[in-house]
Amino acid sequence: MFKRTHTCGELRKSNIEIDVNLNGWVNTVRLHGQVVFIDLRDRYGKTQLVFNTDTYIGLFEQIKHLSIEDVISIRGKVQSRVAEAVNPDLPTGEIEVLVDQMIILNEAAPLPFVITDRESALEDLRLKYRYLELRTEELQEYLAIRHRTYQTVRDHLTSNNFIEIETPVLMKSTPEGARDYLVPSRIHKGKFYALPQSPQTFKQLLMIAGFDRYFQIVKCFRDEDLRSDRQPEFTQIDIEMSFVDEADIRVTCEALTRSIFKQVIDVDVPETFPIITYAEAMDNYGSDRPDLRFKLQLQDCKPFTDRSDFKAFKSAETVKGIVLPNAEGYSRKVIDGLTEQVKKYGAKGLAWMKMVDGALSGGISKFFNSDLQQELIAELGIENNGILFLIGDEKKVVLPALGALRNDLAKRESLIDDNIFKPVWVTDFPMFDWDSNAQRHVAMHHPFTAPHPDDMELLESNPQAARSRGYDLVINGHEIAGGSIRIHDTDVQKKIFNLLNISAEEAQAKFGFLLEALTYGAPPHGGIAYGFDRLIMILAKTHQIRDVIAFPKTTSAMSLMDGTPNIVSEEQLRELGIKLVEK
């Protein structure tokens, strides 16, 4: 091998006439009579190599055996390309290297898919050969964005008096809303560690310990149902601060977010981000992670349906609608498809009316007299060729079903621009959700989130109406960060445990160390955790979280490349005191 003097993305016109050594992968081979051109690639770029077969007969014999993705080392001289051969799309497009020596370092076997075209293979095949897919320019740029984000986060937070502290990976299993990944102890048979869903209790302990500004870029693990923006192991930017309120958290996170977008992809986001409550987000967008890049807000239609002859909506708690303009292509077949989609969210159906020549027609329009139609048209701003979609049901069904429809319509109509970034804070989340199966309250965020100070009395009288001091940072329809002001009073923490049906004995067994720590002078504190992988997905303008993780799992939590998870030996199980039982 020739010792590399330059990378494949480095040479320019200023390097003409110098001797260079390059190493890399064969990206393309092109034969032009007695001249052979090869594009040599590494992660820095591509350089065109020129082999003149008249001069280098022995070298030509080697070239004939080259294949795509062979690894070679060359020695040669930099020269200008002829004017008509200049490639303005490449940083190295004005030069080429005339090769006089070449060593084939490794011959590539026939490839399972075309490296230069990710779409040439299904994702399962690409994941099986992930190390090959990672050679693509697209994924290499995504991981470069990830790297730059790591550095920006550390630089920004360190310069603002945050201290990076690692917390344990092997910890106690605690209920935090998802299943833990458990690790059996060989020494303490019958006992288990849990992999952290987040460093929640440890970062609170660090606040009690006096580290008033902590951060960590940390691996977390949740055994939950997966989707396109989830992975069983994921990365968080974990932040916790003492003596702060929600406004302090927002200011800190907005500055960090601005720094990331500017330093990593040279995009300016607003100085301050808009704030909406959870109730406003659900009522207007049908989602607690609203995408503000397009309109299509949900509109209240119950005052009109109540006055109509459409009986199906008379008893509905909520009737809301979405007005889609320019909907000429929405045939009955398309509407039937949309109906099936909203049924997945519990809706019984999807009502509709089209605006044609100043009046509503089709769907349920016959149940609305002309005067009522005109009122509805004026109030909702329906224009010719627009269509109104309506759902009537319980509020908990209507809002998420229409929220999903809103996003679906935006994709169909190409209303989403990936070059626009719309951050928004969602605040005043409910303190509790109701688990109808278990017939008990569950924490909307986690059991350490502080209740809203104005709703303390509701904890006794109507817990489901109580708001929390939880907040999310949402960008382009994705929850990028979530956090809360924490409970720092032992009595309040015990009350929340009681409302969550966590007995005093269970609370002591699971969280006794934290409850005791709170009695030793706990400062008011709060924090937030960024979903690092989702953030990179937004920065990279991709829609698949697996694209921005070097070695991701599938939606069934498997690694197709190395066969994880796998079967372990009986000897290993015996050593751990574990016996597998067939169901």
XYZ file of C-alpha atoms in Angstrom:
583
model
C 0.000 0.000 0.000
C 1.154 3.522 -0.796
C 0.957 5.786 2.247
C -1.950 8.160 1.668
C -0.910 11.767 1.029
C -4.400 13.134 0.321
C -8.018 12.071 0.599
C -10.278 11.579 -2.413
C -12.140 14.810 -1.733
C -9.144 17.060 -1.157
C -7.333 17.774 -4.426
C -7.924 21.051 -6.284
C -6.354 23.069 -9.129
C -3.775 24.358 -6.641
C -2.421 20.786 -6.431
C -1.662 20.429 -10.148
C 1.710 18.854 -10.987
C 2.282 17.366 -7.521
C 2.748 13.638 -6.926
C 0.088 12.052 -4.755
C -0.866 8.718 -3.206
C -4.571 7.907 -2.868
C -6.381 4.955 -1.270
C -10.059 4.088 -1.608
C -12.855 2.113 -3.227
C -13.515 1.821 -6.962
C -16.762 3.699 -7.508
C -17.015 3.483 -11.307
C -14.890 2.233 -14.225
C -15.218 3.813 -17.701
C -13.294 2.689 -20.802
C -12.662 5.215 -23.575
C -10.506 3.510 -26.191
C -6.947 3.424 -24.912
C -7.814 5.473 -21.826
C -9.542 4.152 -18.671
C -11.205 6.439 -16.145
C -11.873 5.319 -12.588
C -13.665 7.294 -9.893
C -11.935 6.510 -6.605
C -14.048 7.100 -3.490
C -13.525 7.490 0.235
C -15.722 9.214 2.817
C -14.266 12.603 1.872
C -15.273 12.495 -1.788
C -14.296 11.211 -5.226
C -11.281 11.741 -7.454
C -11.087 10.818 -11.129
C -8.134 8.582 -11.990
C -6.763 8.312 -15.535
C -4.947 5.249 -16.880
C -3.283 5.606 -20.281
C -3.022 2.061 -21.623
C -0.495 2.963 -24.338
C 2.043 3.930 -21.714
C 1.258 1.440 -18.957
C 0.643 -1.955 -20.537
C 1.207 -3.862 -17.268
C -1.130 -1.557 -15.403
C -3.839 -2.068 -18.016
C -3.797 -5.812 -17.306
C -4.521 -5.041 -13.655
C -7.298 -2.605 -14.572
C -9.110 -5.238 -16.611
C -9.599 -7.229 -13.414
C -11.012 -4.355 -11.362
C -14.592 -4.503 -10.048
C -16.825 -1.989 -8.334
C -15.910 -1.666 -4.610
C -12.428 -3.155 -4.998
C -9.998 -1.424 -2.642
C -6.944 0.006 -4.394
C -3.914 2.172 -3.693
C -2.459 4.388 -6.440
C 0.449 6.712 -7.074
C 0.278 9.421 -9.716
C 0.437 13.075 -10.711
C -2.358 15.662 -10.473
C -3.321 17.299 -13.765
C -6.092 19.583 -15.079
C -9.080 18.075 -16.774
C -9.773 19.236 -20.300
C -12.427 21.978 -20.327
C -15.228 19.786 -21.640
C -14.536 17.153 -18.947
C -14.791 19.501 -15.952
C -17.463 18.336 -13.495
C -18.934 21.372 -11.682
C -20.889 19.105 -9.314
C -17.714 17.703 -7.727
C -15.303 19.689 -5.537
C -12.521 17.738 -7.299
C -14.182 18.221 -10.680
C -11.429 20.378 -12.205
C -8.600 17.882 -11.709
C -7.718 14.253 -12.267
C -4.807 12.030 -11.309
C -2.694 10.406 -14.029
C -1.779 7.047 -12.464
C 1.593 5.388 -12.900
C 1.378 2.707 -10.160
C -1.499 0.766 -8.628
C -1.852 -1.930 -5.961
C -5.071 -3.912 -5.561
C -5.484 -4.155 -1.800
C -8.697 -6.176 -1.697
C -11.004 -7.576 -4.367
C -14.703 -7.228 -3.612
C -17.037 -10.211 -3.965
C -20.170 -9.754 -6.119
C -22.348 -7.197 -4.325
C -25.806 -8.070 -2.926
C -27.096 -4.671 -4.099
C -25.870 -1.612 -5.964
C -23.969 0.571 -3.488
C -24.643 3.775 -5.425
C -28.423 3.205 -5.381
C -30.056 2.470 -2.006
C -33.400 1.994 -3.723
C -32.027 -0.982 -5.652
C -32.763 -3.265 -2.679
C -35.436 -3.687 -0.029
C -34.596 -2.392 3.445
C -34.259 -5.863 4.994
C -31.488 -6.741 2.542
C -29.745 -3.418 3.115
C -29.926 -3.921 6.891
C -28.426 -7.405 6.536
C -25.459 -5.821 4.741
C -25.544 -2.585 6.716
C -21.758 -2.137 6.481
C -22.194 -1.882 2.707
C -25.145 0.502 2.923
C -23.034 2.704 5.207
C -20.680 3.290 2.265
C -23.392 5.283 0.494
C -22.897 9.031 0.308
C -26.343 9.565 1.803
C -25.760 7.593 5.007
C -22.223 8.871 5.413
C -23.583 12.420 5.365
C -26.274 11.498 7.917
C -23.650 10.146 10.303
C -21.490 13.217 9.711
C -24.495 15.346 10.731
C -24.827 13.177 13.835
C -21.151 13.732 14.664
C -21.386 17.500 14.202
C -24.446 17.585 16.442
C -22.626 15.698 19.219
C -19.810 18.254 19.124
C -22.141 21.267 18.991
C -24.170 20.039 21.979
C -21.078 19.444 24.094
C -19.471 22.757 23.141
C -22.646 24.784 23.711
C -23.622 23.260 27.054
C -20.072 23.245 28.400
C -19.724 26.942 27.563
C -22.936 27.558 29.561
C -21.643 25.992 32.803
C -23.159 22.542 32.325
C -21.111 19.588 33.522
C -21.256 16.202 31.756
C -21.709 13.312 34.193
C -22.258 9.646 33.331
C -24.952 7.714 35.174
C -25.198 3.913 35.620
C -26.293 1.610 32.809
C -27.119 -1.242 35.201
C -29.818 0.052 37.525
C -33.000 -0.884 39.395
C -36.157 -1.716 37.471
C -38.728 1.045 37.965
C -42.139 1.667 36.337
C -41.802 4.503 33.821
C -44.473 3.712 31.251
C -42.679 1.116 29.107
C -41.216 -2.315 29.713
C -37.649 -2.509 30.996
C -34.912 -4.544 29.376
C -33.720 -6.776 32.207
C -30.201 -8.093 32.839
C -29.912 -11.156 35.143
C -27.261 -11.083 37.855
C -24.890 -14.057 37.949
C -23.674 -13.226 41.454
C -27.077 -12.444 42.960
C -29.147 -15.247 41.473
C -32.827 -14.475 40.993
C -32.171 -10.731 40.929
C -32.017 -8.467 37.911
C -30.624 -5.162 36.783
C -32.588 -3.022 34.339
C -31.186 -1.018 31.470
C -32.199 2.644 31.893
C -35.279 3.967 30.126
C -33.790 7.329 31.106
C -31.451 8.500 33.873
C -34.446 10.145 35.592
C -33.784 9.326 39.247
C -30.025 9.748 38.910
C -30.246 13.225 37.411
C -32.558 14.247 40.240
C -30.020 12.886 42.709
C -27.337 14.953 40.975
C -29.436 18.072 41.599
C -29.728 17.117 45.276
C -25.946 16.591 45.239
C -25.458 20.216 44.174
C -24.582 19.833 40.472
C -27.004 22.520 39.352
C -26.369 22.168 35.596
C -25.933 18.589 34.379
C -26.027 17.073 30.923
C -25.245 13.743 29.336
C -25.519 12.252 25.864
C -26.742 8.872 26.981
C -28.002 5.530 25.668
C -31.491 4.547 26.853
C -33.540 1.393 26.380
C -37.287 0.745 26.160
C -39.015 -2.497 25.309
C -42.025 -0.944 23.575
C -43.945 -1.223 20.329
C -41.813 0.270 17.587
C -42.544 2.634 14.695
C -40.592 4.678 12.156
C -39.254 7.154 14.735
C -38.567 4.664 17.575
C -35.797 2.189 18.373
C -35.370 -0.204 21.327
C -32.054 1.486 22.124
C -31.867 5.192 21.519
C -29.823 8.246 22.455
C -30.875 11.222 24.563
C -29.395 14.616 25.287
C -30.248 14.630 28.974
C -30.374 18.022 30.721
C -31.247 18.914 34.322
C -31.068 22.267 36.142
C -31.654 23.519 39.694
C -33.446 26.675 40.870
C -35.330 27.045 37.571
C -38.859 27.254 36.251
C -40.367 26.422 32.848
C -39.259 29.720 31.301
C -35.629 29.025 32.243
C -35.795 25.593 30.618
C -37.278 27.080 27.449
C -34.608 29.784 27.185
C -31.835 27.202 27.633
C -33.301 24.775 25.099
C -34.116 27.422 22.511
C -30.500 28.638 22.617
C -29.198 25.070 22.301
C -31.601 24.287 19.439
C -30.648 27.475 17.585
C -26.969 26.612 17.988
C -27.489 23.068 16.669
C -29.435 24.144 13.580
C -26.996 26.955 12.778
C -23.757 25.055 13.385
C -24.830 21.732 11.875
C -26.948 22.654 8.812
C -26.610 26.478 8.692
C -30.308 27.129 9.283
C -31.664 29.953 11.437
C -34.621 29.050 13.636
C -36.607 31.722 15.549
C -35.163 33.503 18.572
C -38.135 32.329 20.634
C -40.499 29.459 19.923
C -44.307 29.755 20.067
C -46.091 28.158 23.032
C -49.431 26.350 22.916
C -51.136 24.277 25.578
C -51.836 20.574 25.241
C -55.572 21.367 25.035
C -54.982 23.872 22.208
C -52.772 21.433 20.320
C -55.367 18.676 20.489
C -58.330 20.947 19.662
C -56.647 22.643 16.695
C -54.391 19.906 15.299
C -55.632 16.621 16.779
C -52.151 15.861 18.097
C -49.887 16.783 21.001
C -47.031 16.963 18.487
C -48.528 19.253 15.826
C -46.825 19.910 12.514
C -47.100 23.676 11.959
C -45.643 23.685 8.441
C -49.153 23.552 6.981
C -52.615 24.739 8.060
C -55.620 22.398 7.785
C -56.685 23.108 11.373
C -59.559 21.221 12.944
C -62.753 23.299 13.087
C -65.755 22.961 15.360
C -68.767 21.844 13.332
C -71.148 20.747 16.093
C -73.148 24.026 16.112
C -73.998 23.286 12.462
C -74.534 19.529 12.641
C -76.830 19.987 15.652
C -79.094 22.163 13.471
C -78.965 19.775 10.521
C -81.096 16.694 9.841
C -78.067 14.388 10.105
C -79.090 12.342 13.142
C -75.846 10.345 13.469
C -74.056 13.391 14.896
C -76.857 14.624 17.169
C -75.669 12.604 20.167
C -71.959 12.996 19.451
C -69.951 14.708 22.184
C -67.717 16.391 19.576
C -68.033 17.074 15.851
C -65.019 18.537 14.119
C -63.963 18.956 10.518
C -61.096 19.713 8.175
C -61.495 21.836 5.055
C -59.238 20.748 2.193
C -59.094 23.249 -0.702
C -58.616 22.243 -4.357
C -59.878 18.708 -3.835
C -61.019 17.929 -7.383
C -59.302 14.522 -7.389
C -61.067 13.200 -4.300
C -63.279 10.524 -5.806
C -65.518 8.230 -3.797
C -62.775 5.577 -3.972
C -60.219 7.957 -2.449
C -62.666 8.995 0.283
C -63.382 5.335 1.071
C -59.640 4.805 1.524
C -59.454 7.758 3.909
C -62.437 6.361 5.802
C -60.608 3.097 6.395
C -57.621 5.050 7.717
C -59.616 7.000 10.324
C -61.340 3.797 11.460
C -57.934 2.645 12.749
C -58.236 5.431 15.318
C -61.670 4.360 16.511
C -63.809 6.549 14.243
C -66.983 4.876 12.999
C -66.784 6.647 9.645
C -65.820 9.784 7.746
C -68.573 12.194 6.645
C -67.925 14.666 3.840
C -69.359 17.393 1.603
C -67.877 19.016 -1.520
C -68.241 22.653 -2.533
C -69.519 22.899 -6.132
C -70.704 26.178 -7.685
C -71.215 27.889 -4.339
C -73.156 25.070 -2.655
C -72.335 21.837 -0.806
C -73.043 18.553 -2.576
C -72.444 14.845 -2.108
C -71.865 12.976 1.125
C -74.122 14.258 3.893
C -74.933 17.610 2.192
C -78.606 16.656 1.678
C -79.111 16.882 5.462
C -78.176 20.598 5.462
C -80.656 23.132 4.062
C -79.371 25.919 1.829
C -79.283 28.577 4.577
C -77.352 26.290 6.922
C -74.983 25.404 4.089
C -74.214 29.060 3.449
C -73.551 29.686 7.143
C -71.235 26.683 7.239
C -69.419 27.775 4.075
C -68.882 31.297 5.425
C -67.794 30.206 8.913
C -65.321 27.547 7.736
C -64.079 29.446 4.676
C -64.898 26.692 2.188
C -64.144 27.632 -1.436
C -65.182 26.071 -4.726
C -63.705 22.593 -5.289
C -62.958 22.353 -1.550
C -64.086 19.401 0.534
C -65.131 19.249 4.177
C -64.355 16.065 6.109
C -66.190 15.532 9.423
C -66.023 13.078 12.306
C -68.472 13.003 15.206
C -67.893 10.899 18.321
C -66.332 11.135 21.762
C -63.647 13.802 21.924
C -60.947 11.193 22.604
C -61.840 9.547 19.263
C -62.515 12.615 17.104
C -59.321 14.544 17.801
C -56.664 11.859 17.130
C -58.594 10.488 14.141
C -58.796 13.924 12.496
C -55.191 14.638 13.526
C -54.075 11.555 11.615
C -56.271 12.534 8.648
C -54.762 16.040 8.697
C -51.250 14.618 8.342
C -52.360 12.169 5.650
C -53.985 14.932 3.596
C -50.878 17.114 3.893
C -48.713 14.306 2.510
C -51.150 13.592 -0.316
C -51.279 17.257 -1.302
C -47.495 17.826 -0.927
C -48.072 20.553 1.661
C -45.009 19.556 3.694
C -41.685 21.256 2.958
C -38.687 19.494 4.551
C -36.632 22.674 4.193
C -38.895 24.494 6.676
C -38.487 23.985 10.428
C -41.344 24.962 12.750
C -40.583 24.501 16.463
C -43.336 24.846 19.059
C -43.602 24.270 22.818
C -46.558 22.209 24.021
C -47.298 22.841 27.705
C -49.839 22.113 30.448
C -50.083 18.391 29.770
C -52.601 16.480 31.876
C -51.029 15.120 35.031
C -52.642 11.704 34.542
C -54.036 9.356 31.933
C -56.653 6.743 32.784
C -55.821 3.078 32.172
C -59.247 1.547 31.527
C -57.866 -1.999 31.637
C -56.151 -1.593 35.005
C -58.811 0.890 36.196
C -56.251 3.297 37.607
C -54.426 6.526 36.877
C -51.088 6.424 35.083
C -48.589 9.278 34.780
C -48.796 11.138 31.449
C -45.031 11.793 31.612
C -43.562 9.996 34.633
C -44.300 9.871 38.381
C -41.740 12.576 39.235
C -43.424 15.355 37.233
C -44.679 18.186 39.414
C -48.379 19.119 39.359
C -49.384 22.585 38.164
C -49.448 24.874 41.235
C -52.955 26.115 40.323
C -54.313 22.557 40.249
C -53.114 21.189 43.586
C -56.675 20.987 44.935
C -57.722 18.938 41.896
C -55.402 16.160 43.027
C -57.977 15.455 45.720
C -61.228 16.253 43.912
C -60.640 15.507 40.210
C -57.155 14.154 39.425
C -57.870 13.640 35.721
C -58.482 17.387 35.309
C -55.170 18.325 36.951
C -52.426 19.745 34.753
C -48.757 18.952 35.141
C -45.668 21.090 34.764
C -44.641 18.924 31.836
C -43.684 20.296 28.422
C -42.564 19.026 25.025
C -40.533 20.662 22.275
C -42.051 19.692 18.919
C -40.486 20.308 15.507
C -42.266 19.412 12.259
C -44.654 16.978 13.905
C -42.024 15.135 15.937
C -41.545 15.308 19.690
C -37.888 16.368 19.756
C -37.623 16.888 23.517
C -39.761 16.330 26.573
C -39.389 17.232 30.201
C -40.906 18.763 33.294
C -40.353 20.607 36.506
C -39.816 17.819 39.042
C -41.354 17.182 42.428
C -38.858 18.238 45.121
C -41.166 17.826 48.120
C -41.402 14.360 49.704
C -45.051 14.751 50.752
C -46.137 15.750 47.245
C -44.168 12.845 45.763
C -45.881 10.400 48.138
C -49.292 11.843 47.187
C -48.571 11.298 43.477
C -47.432 7.734 44.146
C -50.692 7.142 46.006
C -52.764 8.505 43.098
C -50.843 6.186 40.753
C -51.829 3.257 42.973
C -48.221 2.778 44.076
C -48.449 1.692 47.709
C -46.158 3.098 50.397
C -44.412 -0.283 50.552
C -43.900 -0.427 46.771
C -42.745 3.189 46.654
C -40.229 2.505 49.412
C -38.989 -0.650 47.681
C -38.603 0.992 44.288
C -37.849 4.627 45.111
C -36.913 4.684 48.778
C -33.451 6.055 47.990
C -34.977 9.025 46.117
C -37.637 9.702 48.744
C -34.965 9.760 51.425
C -32.704 11.983 49.305
C -35.540 14.510 48.922
C -35.529 14.984 52.707
C -31.927 16.212 52.741
C -32.393 19.612 51.166
C -33.598 19.033 47.589
C -33.575 22.204 45.457
C -36.407 23.019 43.055
C -35.288 21.501 39.772
C -36.412 20.517 36.301
C -35.075 19.327 33.025
C -35.617 17.972 29.567
C -34.384 15.154 27.363
C -33.902 15.529 23.607
C -34.554 12.494 21.453
C -31.171 12.687 19.772
C -31.977 10.254 16.956
C -35.211 12.076 16.067
C -33.355 15.385 16.130
C -30.778 14.023 13.655
C -33.621 12.691 11.487
C -35.037 16.230 11.278
C -31.633 17.794 10.597
C -30.896 15.218 7.878
C -34.352 15.735 6.305
C -35.070 12.032 6.260
C -38.250 10.318 7.462
C -36.732 7.117 8.802
C -34.927 7.018 12.150
C -32.934 3.946 11.075
C -31.186 6.123 8.474
C -29.366 8.123 11.163
C -28.225 5.236 13.391
C -25.136 3.316 12.310
C -26.438 -0.140 13.236
C -30.199 0.076 13.894
C -32.769 -2.567 14.736
C -35.850 -3.407 12.661
C -39.394 -2.590 13.802
C -39.418 -6.064 15.397
C -36.319 -5.110 17.447
C -33.949 -7.380 15.495
C -30.541 -6.804 13.954
C -30.559 -8.677 10.633
C -26.825 -8.160 10.184
C -25.562 -10.050 13.236
C -28.672 -12.019 14.180
C -29.539 -10.212 17.416
C -31.284 -11.333 19.610
C -29.900 -14.861 19.598
C -30.115 -18.076 21.587
C -27.622 -18.554 24.429
C -26.219 -21.843 25.680
C -27.706 -23.959 28.448
C -24.463 -23.469 30.359
C -24.904 -19.688 30.354
C -28.496 -20.036 31.549
C -27.500 -22.442 34.359
C -24.803 -20.017 35.481
C -27.444 -17.313 35.765
C -29.951 -19.590 37.474
C -32.440 -19.221 34.613
C -34.615 -21.922 33.104
C -36.606 -21.296 29.928
C -40.238 -22.406 30.048
C -42.257 -22.974 26.892
C -45.662 -21.304 26.836
